[in-house]
Coordinates of N, CA and C in Angstrom, one line a residue:
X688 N -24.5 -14.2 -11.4 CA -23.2 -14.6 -11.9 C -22.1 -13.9 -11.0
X689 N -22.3 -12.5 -10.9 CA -21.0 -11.5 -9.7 C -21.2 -12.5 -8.7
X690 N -22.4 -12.4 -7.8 CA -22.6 -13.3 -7.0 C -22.0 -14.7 -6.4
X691 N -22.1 -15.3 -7.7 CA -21.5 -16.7 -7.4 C -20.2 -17.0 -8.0
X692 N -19.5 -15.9 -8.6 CA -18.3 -15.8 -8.9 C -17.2 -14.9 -7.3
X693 N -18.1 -13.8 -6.5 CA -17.6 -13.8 -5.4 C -17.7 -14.9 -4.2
X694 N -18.7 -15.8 -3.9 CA -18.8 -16.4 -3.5 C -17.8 -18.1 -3.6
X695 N -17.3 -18.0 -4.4 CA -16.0 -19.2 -4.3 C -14.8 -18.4 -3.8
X696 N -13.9 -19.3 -3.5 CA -12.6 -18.8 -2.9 C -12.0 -18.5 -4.2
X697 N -11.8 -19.1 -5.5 CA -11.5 -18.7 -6.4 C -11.6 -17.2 -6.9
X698 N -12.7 -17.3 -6.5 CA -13.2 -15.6 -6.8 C -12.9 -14.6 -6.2
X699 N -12.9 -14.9 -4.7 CA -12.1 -14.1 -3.9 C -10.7 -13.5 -4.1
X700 N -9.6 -14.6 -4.7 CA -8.1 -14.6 -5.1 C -8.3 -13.8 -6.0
X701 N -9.2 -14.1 -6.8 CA -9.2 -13.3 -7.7 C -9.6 -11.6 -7.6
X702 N -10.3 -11.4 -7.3 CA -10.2 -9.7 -6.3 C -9.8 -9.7 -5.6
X703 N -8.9 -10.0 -5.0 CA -7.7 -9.7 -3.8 C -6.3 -9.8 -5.0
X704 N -6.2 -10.4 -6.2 CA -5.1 -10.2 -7.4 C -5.1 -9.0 -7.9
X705 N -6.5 -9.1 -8.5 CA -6.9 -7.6 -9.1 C -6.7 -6.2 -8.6
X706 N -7.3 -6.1 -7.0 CA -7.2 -5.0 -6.1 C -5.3 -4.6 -5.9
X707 N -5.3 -6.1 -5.5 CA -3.5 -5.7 -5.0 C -3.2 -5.2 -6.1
X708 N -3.3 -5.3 -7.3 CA -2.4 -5.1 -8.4 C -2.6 -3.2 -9.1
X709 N -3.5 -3.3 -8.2 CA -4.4 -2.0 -8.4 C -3.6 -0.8 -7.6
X710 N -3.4 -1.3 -6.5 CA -2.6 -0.7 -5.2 C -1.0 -0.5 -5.7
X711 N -1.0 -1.6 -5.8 CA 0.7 -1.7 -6.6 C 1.2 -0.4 -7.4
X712 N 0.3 0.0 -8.6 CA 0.5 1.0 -9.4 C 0.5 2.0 -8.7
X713 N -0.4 2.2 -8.1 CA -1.0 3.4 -7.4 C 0.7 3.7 -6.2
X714 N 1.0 2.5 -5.7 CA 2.0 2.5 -4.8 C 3.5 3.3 -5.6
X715 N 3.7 2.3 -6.9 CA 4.9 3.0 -7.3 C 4.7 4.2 -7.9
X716 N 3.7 5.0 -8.4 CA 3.7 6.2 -8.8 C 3.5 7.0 -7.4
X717 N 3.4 6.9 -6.7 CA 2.8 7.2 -5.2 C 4.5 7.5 -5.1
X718 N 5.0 6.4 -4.9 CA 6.8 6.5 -4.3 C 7.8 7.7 -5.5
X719 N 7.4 7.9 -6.5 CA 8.1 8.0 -7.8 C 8.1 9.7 -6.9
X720 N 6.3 10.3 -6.6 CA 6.1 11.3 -6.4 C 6.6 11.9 -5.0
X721 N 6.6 11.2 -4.3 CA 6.9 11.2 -2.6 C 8.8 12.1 -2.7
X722 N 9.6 11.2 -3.8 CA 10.7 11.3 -4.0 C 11.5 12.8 -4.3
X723 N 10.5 13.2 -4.7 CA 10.1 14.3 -5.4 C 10.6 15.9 -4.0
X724 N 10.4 15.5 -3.2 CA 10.9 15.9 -2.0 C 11.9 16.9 -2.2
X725 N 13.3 15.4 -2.0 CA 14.5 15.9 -2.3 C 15.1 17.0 -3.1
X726 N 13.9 17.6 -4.2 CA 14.2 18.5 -5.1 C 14.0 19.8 -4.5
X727 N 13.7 19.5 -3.1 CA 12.7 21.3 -2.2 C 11.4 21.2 -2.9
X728 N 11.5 22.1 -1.9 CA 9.7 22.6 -1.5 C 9.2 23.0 -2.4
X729 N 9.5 24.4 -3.8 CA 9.3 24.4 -4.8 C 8.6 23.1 -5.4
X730 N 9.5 22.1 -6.0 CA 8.5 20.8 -6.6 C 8.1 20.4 -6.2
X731 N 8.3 19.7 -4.7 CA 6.9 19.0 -4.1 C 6.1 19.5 -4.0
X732 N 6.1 20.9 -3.6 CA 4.6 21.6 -3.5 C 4.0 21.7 -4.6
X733 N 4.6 22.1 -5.7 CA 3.9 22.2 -7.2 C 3.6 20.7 -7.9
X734 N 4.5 19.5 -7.4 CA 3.6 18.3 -7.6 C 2.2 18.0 -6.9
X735 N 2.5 18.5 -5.5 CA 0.7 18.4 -4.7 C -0.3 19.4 -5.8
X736 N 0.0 20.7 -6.1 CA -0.7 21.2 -7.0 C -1.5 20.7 -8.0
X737 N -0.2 20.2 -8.6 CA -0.7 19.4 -10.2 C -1.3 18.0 -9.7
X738 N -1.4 17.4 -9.2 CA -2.1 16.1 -8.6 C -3.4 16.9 -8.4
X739 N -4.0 18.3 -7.8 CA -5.2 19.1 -7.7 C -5.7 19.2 -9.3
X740 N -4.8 19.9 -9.9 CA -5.3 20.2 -11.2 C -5.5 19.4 -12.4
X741 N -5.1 18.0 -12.2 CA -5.0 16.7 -13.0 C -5.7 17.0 -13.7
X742 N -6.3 16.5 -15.0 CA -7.5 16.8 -16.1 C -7.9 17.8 -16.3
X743 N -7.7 18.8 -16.1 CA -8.3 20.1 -16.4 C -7.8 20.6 -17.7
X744 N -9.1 21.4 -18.4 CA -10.0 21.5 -17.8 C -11.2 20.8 -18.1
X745 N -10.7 19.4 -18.6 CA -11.7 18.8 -19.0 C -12.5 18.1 -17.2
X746 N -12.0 18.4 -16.3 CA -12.5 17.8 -15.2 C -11.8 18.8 -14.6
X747 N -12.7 19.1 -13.7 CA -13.0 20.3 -12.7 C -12.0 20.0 -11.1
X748 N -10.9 20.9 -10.9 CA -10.2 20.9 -9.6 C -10.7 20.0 -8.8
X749 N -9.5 18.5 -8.7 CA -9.6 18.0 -7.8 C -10.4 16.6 -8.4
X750 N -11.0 16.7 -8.9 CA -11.8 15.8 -9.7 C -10.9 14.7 -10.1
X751 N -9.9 14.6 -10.5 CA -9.1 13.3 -11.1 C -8.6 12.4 -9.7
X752 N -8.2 13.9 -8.9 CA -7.7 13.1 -7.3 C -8.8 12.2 -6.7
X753 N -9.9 13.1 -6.7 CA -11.2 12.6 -6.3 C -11.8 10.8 -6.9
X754 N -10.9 11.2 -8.0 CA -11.3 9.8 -9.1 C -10.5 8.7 -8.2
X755 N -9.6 9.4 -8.3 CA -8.4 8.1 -7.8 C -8.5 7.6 -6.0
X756 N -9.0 8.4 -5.1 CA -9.0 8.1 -4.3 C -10.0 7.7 -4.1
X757 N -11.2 7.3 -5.0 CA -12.5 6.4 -5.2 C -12.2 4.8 -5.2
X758 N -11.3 5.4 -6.4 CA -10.9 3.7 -7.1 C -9.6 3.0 -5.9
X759 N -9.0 3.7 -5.0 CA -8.1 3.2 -4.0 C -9.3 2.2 -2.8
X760 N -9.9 3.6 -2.3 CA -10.9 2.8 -1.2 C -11.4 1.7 -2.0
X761 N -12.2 1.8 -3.0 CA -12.7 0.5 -3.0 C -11.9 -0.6 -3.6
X762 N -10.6 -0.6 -4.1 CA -9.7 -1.5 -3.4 C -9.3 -1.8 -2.5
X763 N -8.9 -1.4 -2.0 CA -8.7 -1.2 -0.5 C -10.1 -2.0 0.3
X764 N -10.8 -1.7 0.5 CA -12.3 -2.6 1.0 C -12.2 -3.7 0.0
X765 N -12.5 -4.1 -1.1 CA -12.5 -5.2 -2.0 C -11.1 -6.3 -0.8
X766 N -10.1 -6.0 -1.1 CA -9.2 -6.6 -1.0 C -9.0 -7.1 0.8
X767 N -9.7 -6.3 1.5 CA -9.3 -6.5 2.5 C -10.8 -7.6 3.0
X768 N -11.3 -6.9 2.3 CA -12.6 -8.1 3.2 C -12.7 -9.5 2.2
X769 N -12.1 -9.9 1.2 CA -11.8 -10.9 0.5 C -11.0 -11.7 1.0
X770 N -9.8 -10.7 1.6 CA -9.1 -11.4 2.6 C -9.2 -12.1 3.9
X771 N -10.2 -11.4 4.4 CA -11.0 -11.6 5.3 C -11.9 -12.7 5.9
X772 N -12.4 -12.9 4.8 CA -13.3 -14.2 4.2 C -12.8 -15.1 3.8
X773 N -11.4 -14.7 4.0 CA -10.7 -16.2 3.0 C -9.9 -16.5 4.2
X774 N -9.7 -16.0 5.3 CA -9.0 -16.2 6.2 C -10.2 -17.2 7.2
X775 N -11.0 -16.8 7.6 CA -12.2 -17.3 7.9 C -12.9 -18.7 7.3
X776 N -12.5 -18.5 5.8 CA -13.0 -19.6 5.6 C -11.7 -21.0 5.7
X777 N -10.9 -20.4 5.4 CA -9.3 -21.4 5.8 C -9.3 -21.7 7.4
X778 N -9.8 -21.1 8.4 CA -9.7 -21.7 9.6 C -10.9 -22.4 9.7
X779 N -12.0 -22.1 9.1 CA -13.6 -23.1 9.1 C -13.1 -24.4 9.0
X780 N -12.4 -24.8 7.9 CA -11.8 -25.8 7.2 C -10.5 -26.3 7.8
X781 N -9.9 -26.1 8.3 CA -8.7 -26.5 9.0 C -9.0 -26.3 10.9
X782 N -9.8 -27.1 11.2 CA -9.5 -26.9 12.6 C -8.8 -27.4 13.8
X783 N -7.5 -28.1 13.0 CA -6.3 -28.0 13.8 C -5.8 -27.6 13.1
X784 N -5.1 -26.1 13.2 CA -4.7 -25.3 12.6 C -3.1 -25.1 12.3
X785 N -3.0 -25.5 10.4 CA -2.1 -25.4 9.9 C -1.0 -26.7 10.1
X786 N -2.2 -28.1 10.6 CA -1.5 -29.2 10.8 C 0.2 -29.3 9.8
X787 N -1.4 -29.0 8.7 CA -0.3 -30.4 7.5 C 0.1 -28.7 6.9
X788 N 0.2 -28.0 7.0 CA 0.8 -26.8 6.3 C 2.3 -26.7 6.6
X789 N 3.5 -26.4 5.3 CA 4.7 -26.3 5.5 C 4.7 -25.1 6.4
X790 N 5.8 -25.0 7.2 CA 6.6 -23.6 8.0 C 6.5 -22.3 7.3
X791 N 7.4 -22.7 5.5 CA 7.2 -21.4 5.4 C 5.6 -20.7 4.6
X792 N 5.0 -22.0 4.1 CA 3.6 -21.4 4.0 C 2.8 -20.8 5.3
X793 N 3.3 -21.2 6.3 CA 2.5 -20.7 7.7 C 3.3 -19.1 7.3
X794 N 4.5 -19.4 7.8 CA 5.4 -17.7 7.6 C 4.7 -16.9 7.1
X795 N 4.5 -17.2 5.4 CA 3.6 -16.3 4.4 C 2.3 -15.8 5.1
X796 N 1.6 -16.9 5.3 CA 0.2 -16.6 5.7 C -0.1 -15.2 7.0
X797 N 0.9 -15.9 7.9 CA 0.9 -15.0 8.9 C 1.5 -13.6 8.9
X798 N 2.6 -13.6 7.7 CA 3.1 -12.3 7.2 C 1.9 -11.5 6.6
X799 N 1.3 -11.7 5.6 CA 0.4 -11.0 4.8 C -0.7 -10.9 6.0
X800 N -1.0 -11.9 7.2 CA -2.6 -11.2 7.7 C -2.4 -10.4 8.7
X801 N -1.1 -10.1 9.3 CA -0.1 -9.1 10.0 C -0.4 -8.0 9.7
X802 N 0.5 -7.9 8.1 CA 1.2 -7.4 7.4 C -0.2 -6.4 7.3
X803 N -1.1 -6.8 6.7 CA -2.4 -6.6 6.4 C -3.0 -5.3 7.4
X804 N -2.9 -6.2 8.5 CA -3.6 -5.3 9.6 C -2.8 -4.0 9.9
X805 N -1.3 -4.0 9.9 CA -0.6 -2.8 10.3 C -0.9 -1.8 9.2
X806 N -0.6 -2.4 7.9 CA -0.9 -1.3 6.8 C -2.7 -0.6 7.0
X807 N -3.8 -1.6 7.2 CA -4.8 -1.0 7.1 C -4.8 0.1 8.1
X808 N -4.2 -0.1 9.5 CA -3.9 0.8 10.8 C -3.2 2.2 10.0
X809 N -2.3 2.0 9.5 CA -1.2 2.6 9.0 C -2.2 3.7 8.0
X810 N -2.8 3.1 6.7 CA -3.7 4.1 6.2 C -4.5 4.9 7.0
X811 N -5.2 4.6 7.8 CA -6.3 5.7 8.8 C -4.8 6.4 9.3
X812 N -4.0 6.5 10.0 CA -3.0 7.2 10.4 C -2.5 8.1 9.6
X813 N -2.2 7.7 8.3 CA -1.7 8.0 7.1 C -2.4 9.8 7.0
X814 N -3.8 9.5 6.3 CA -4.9 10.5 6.3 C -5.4 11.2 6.9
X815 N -5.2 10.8 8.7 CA -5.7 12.0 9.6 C -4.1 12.7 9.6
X816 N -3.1 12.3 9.4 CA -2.0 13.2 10.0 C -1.7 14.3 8.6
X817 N -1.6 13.3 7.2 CA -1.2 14.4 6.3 C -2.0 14.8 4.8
X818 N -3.3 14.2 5.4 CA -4.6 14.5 4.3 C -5.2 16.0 4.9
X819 N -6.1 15.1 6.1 CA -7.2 16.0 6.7 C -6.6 16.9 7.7
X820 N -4.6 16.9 8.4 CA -4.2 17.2 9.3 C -4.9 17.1 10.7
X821 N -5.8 16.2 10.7 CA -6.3 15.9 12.1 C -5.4 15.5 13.6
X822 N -4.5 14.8 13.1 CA -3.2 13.9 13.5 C -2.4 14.2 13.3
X823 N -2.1 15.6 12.9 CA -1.1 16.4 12.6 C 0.2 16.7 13.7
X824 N 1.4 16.3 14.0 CA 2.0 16.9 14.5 C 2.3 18.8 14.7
X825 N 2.5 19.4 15.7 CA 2.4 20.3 15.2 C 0.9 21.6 14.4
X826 N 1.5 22.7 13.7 CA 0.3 23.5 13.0 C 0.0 22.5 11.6
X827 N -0.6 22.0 10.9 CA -0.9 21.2 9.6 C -1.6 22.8 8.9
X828 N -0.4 23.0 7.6 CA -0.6 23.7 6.2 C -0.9 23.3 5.2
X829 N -2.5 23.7 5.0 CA -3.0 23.4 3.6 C -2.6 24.1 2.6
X830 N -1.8 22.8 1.8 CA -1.7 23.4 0.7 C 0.1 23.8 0.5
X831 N 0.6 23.2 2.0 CA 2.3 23.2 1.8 C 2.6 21.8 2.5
X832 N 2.5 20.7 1.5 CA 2.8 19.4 1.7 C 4.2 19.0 2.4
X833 N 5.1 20.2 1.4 CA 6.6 19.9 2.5 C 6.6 19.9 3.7
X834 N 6.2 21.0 3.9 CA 6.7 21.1 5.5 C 5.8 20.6 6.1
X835 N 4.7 19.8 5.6 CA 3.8 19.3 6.7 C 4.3 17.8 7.0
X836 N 5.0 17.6 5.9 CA 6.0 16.4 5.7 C 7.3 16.3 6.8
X837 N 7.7 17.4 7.1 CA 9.1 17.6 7.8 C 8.7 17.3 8.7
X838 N 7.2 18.0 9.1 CA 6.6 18.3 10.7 C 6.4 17.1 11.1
X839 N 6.0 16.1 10.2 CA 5.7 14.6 10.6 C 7.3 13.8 11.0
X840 N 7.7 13.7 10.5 CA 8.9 13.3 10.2 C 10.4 13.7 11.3
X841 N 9.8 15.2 11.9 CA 10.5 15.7 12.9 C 10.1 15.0 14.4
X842 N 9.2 13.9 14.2 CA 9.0 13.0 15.2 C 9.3 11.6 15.7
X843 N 9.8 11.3 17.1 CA 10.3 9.9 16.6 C 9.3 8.9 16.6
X844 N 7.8 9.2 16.9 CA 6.6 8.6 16.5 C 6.3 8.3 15.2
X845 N 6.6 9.7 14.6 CA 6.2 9.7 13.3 C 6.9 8.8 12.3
X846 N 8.2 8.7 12.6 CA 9.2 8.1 11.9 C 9.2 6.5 11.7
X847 N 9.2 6.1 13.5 CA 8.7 4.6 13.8 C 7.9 4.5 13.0
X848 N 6.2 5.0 13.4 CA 4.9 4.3 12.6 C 5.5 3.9 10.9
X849 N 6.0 5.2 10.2 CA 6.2 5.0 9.0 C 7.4 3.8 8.7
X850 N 8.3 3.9 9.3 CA 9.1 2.9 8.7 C 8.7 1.6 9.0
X851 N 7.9 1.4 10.4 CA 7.1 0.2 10.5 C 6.6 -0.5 9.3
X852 N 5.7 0.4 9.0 CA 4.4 0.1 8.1 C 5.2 0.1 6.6
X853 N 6.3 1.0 6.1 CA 6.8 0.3 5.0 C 7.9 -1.0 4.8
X854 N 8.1 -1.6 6.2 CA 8.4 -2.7 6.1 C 7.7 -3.8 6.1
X855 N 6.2 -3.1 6.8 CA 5.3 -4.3 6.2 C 4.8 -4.7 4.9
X856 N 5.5 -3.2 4.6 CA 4.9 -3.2 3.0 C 5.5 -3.7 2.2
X857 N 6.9 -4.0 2.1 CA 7.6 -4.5 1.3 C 7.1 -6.3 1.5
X858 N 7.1 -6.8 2.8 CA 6.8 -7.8 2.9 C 5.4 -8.6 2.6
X859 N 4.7 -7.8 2.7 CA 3.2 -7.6 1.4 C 3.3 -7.8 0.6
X860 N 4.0 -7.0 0.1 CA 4.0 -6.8 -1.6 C 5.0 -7.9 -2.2
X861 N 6.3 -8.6 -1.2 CA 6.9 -9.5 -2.1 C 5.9 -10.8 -1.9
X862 N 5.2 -11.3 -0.8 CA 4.5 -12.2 -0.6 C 3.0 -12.1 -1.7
X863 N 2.6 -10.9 -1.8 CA 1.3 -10.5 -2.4 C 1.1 -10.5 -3.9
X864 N 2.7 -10.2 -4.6 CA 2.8 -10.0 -6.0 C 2.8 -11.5 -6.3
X865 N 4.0 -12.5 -5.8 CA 3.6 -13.6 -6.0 C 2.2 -14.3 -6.0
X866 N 1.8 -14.0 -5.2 CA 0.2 -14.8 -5.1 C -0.9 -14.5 -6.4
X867 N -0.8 -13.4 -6.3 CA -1.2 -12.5 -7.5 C -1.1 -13.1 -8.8
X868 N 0.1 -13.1 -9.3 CA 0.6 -13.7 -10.0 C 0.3 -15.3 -10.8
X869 N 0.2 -16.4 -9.4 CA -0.3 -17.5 -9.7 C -1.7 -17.6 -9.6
X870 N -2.2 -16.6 -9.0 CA -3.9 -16.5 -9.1 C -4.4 -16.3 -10.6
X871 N -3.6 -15.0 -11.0 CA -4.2 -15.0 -12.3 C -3.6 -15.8 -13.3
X872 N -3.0 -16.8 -13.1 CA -2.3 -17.6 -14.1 C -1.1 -17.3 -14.8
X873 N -0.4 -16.5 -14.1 CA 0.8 -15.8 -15.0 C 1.9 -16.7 -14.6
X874 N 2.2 -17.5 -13.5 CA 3.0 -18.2 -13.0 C 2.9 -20.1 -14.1
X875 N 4.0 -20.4 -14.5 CA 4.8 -21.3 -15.0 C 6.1 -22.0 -14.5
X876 N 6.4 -23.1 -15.1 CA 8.1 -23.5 -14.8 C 9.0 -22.7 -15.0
X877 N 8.6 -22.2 -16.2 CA 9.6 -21.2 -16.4 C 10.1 -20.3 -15.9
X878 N 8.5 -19.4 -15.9 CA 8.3 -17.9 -15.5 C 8.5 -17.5 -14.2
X879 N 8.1 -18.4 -13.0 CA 8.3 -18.4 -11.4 C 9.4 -17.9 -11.2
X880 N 10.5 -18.2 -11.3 CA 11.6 -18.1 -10.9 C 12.0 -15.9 -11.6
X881 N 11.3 -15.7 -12.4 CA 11.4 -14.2 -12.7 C 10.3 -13.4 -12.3
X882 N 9.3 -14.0 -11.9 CA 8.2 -13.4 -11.2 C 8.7 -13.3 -10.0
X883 N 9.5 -14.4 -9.1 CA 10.0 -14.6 -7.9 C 10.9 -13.3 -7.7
X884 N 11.7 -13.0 -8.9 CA 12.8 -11.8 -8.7 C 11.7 -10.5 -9.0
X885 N 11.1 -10.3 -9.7 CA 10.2 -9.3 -9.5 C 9.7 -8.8 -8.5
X886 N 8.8 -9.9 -7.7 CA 8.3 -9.2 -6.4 C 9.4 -9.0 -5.8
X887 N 10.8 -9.6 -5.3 CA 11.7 -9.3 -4.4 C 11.9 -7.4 -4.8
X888 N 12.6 -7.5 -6.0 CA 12.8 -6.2 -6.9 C 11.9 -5.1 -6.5
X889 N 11.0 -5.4 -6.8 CA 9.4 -4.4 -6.5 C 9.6 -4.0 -4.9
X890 N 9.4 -5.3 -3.9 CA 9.5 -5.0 -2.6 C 10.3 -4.4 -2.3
X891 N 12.0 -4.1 -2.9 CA 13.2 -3.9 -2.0 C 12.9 -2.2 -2.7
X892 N 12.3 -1.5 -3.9 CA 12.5 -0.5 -3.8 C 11.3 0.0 -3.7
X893 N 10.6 -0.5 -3.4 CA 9.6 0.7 -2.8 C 9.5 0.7 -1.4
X894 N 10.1 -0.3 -0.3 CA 10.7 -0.5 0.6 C 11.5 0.9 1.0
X895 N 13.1 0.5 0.5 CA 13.6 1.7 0.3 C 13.7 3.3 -0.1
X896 N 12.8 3.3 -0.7 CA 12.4 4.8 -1.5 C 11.1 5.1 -0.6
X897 N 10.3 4.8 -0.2 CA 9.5 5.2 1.1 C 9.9 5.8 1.8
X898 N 11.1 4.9 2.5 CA 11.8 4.9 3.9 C 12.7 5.8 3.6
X899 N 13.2 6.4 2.3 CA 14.4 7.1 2.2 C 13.8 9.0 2.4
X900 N 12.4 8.8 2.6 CA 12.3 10.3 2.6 C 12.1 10.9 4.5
X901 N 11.6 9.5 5.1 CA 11.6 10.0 6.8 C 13.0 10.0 7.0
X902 N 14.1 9.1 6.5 CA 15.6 8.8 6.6 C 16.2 10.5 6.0
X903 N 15.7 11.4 5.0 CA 16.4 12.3 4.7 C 15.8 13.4 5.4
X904 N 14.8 13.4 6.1 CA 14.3 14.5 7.2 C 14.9 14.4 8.7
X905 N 14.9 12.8 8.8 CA 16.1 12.8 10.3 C 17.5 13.2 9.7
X906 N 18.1 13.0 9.0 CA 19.5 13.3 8.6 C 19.8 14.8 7.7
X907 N 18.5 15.2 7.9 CA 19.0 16.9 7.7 C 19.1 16.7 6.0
X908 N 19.2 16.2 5.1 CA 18.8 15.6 4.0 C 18.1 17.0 3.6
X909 N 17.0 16.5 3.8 CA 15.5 17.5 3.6 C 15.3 18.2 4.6
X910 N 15.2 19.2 4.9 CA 14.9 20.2 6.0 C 13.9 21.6 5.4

């Protein structure tokens, strides 16, 4: 039944709804925390803390993080290789490509499989600079998020990559919420037109509030 329920393109949409919608949460609590900055080093660092000690002590150091970055990867893989397969199977089937397709359905299409690749690029970058400090600019401190944050951010590499990749994100996510949306059936005559302002909404501030913490380390903001 999983089988032949992944096996239609239906099915696919539909774990590529589900995952994104998965990511989404994970994204605005992600941004709510990132924000967190601006307050000094004090809170941010004691938010990286408390993200270690989550559930305790009913769940042992690290263990809730551990949870969560379970349930990301395999969204993350769900969503991208669904995409994957659905991109592949839309060129199997269209081989003059995007004859009869409108301009801005091409736009979309091409935006999200873009959009797609930068952000997946973007996460491995993400991880080796300010997880594992592999890609670290600079010394990388375990365990002082701020300034490993500033260290990134004190670069104009670092800055590019990121604001890059959160404008791909925004453009994801307004294109992706929509899809979402009419995948799982939430889309109507009615409703479209407030789902339509939602993703815009969603995209422009987590767009924004991403981009506002490399924007407050170049402008002395955050230091």
């Amino acid at each position: 039944m999983t089988r032949t329920v992944w096996d239609s393109s239906v099915g696919k949409k539909t774990v590529m709804a589900v995952s994104g919608l998965i990511m989404l949460m994970y994204l605005v609590v992600h941004m709510f925390g990132n924000l967190k900055i601006f307050f000094g080093a004090g809170d941010f660092n004691h938010y990286a803390h408390w993200l270690r000690t989550l559930g305790e002590p009913f769940l042992h150091y690290e263990w809730a993080l551990w949870i969560i970055r379970v349930v990301l990867v395999v969204a993350v893989v769900a969503h991208a290789t669904a995409a994957y397969q659905l991109s592949r199977r839309d060129i199997r089937a269209r081989p003059n490509k995007y004859v009869h397709k409108k301009p801005r359905s091409r736009y979309a299409t091409r935006t999200m499989r873009w959009g797609g690749i930068i952000l997946g690029l973007f996460i491995v970058w993400h991880i080796l600079d300010l997880t594992t400090g592999t890609a670290h600019p600079g010394g990388f401190q375990s365990g002082h998020p701020y300034q490993n944050v500033i260290d990134t951010f004190s670069t104009w590499y670092g800055d590019v990559i990121y604001i890059v990749a959160m404008l791909a994100l925004g453009l994801h996510i307004r294109h992706g919420f929509w899809s979402a949306a009419q995948t799982l059936g939430a889309g109507n005559r009615t409703r479209d037109r407030a789902l339509k302002t939602v993703a815009d909404v969603l995209a422009l501030v987590l767009t924004v509030g991403f981009i506002s913490v490399p924007v407050g380390v170049m402008t002395g903001l955050v230091s």
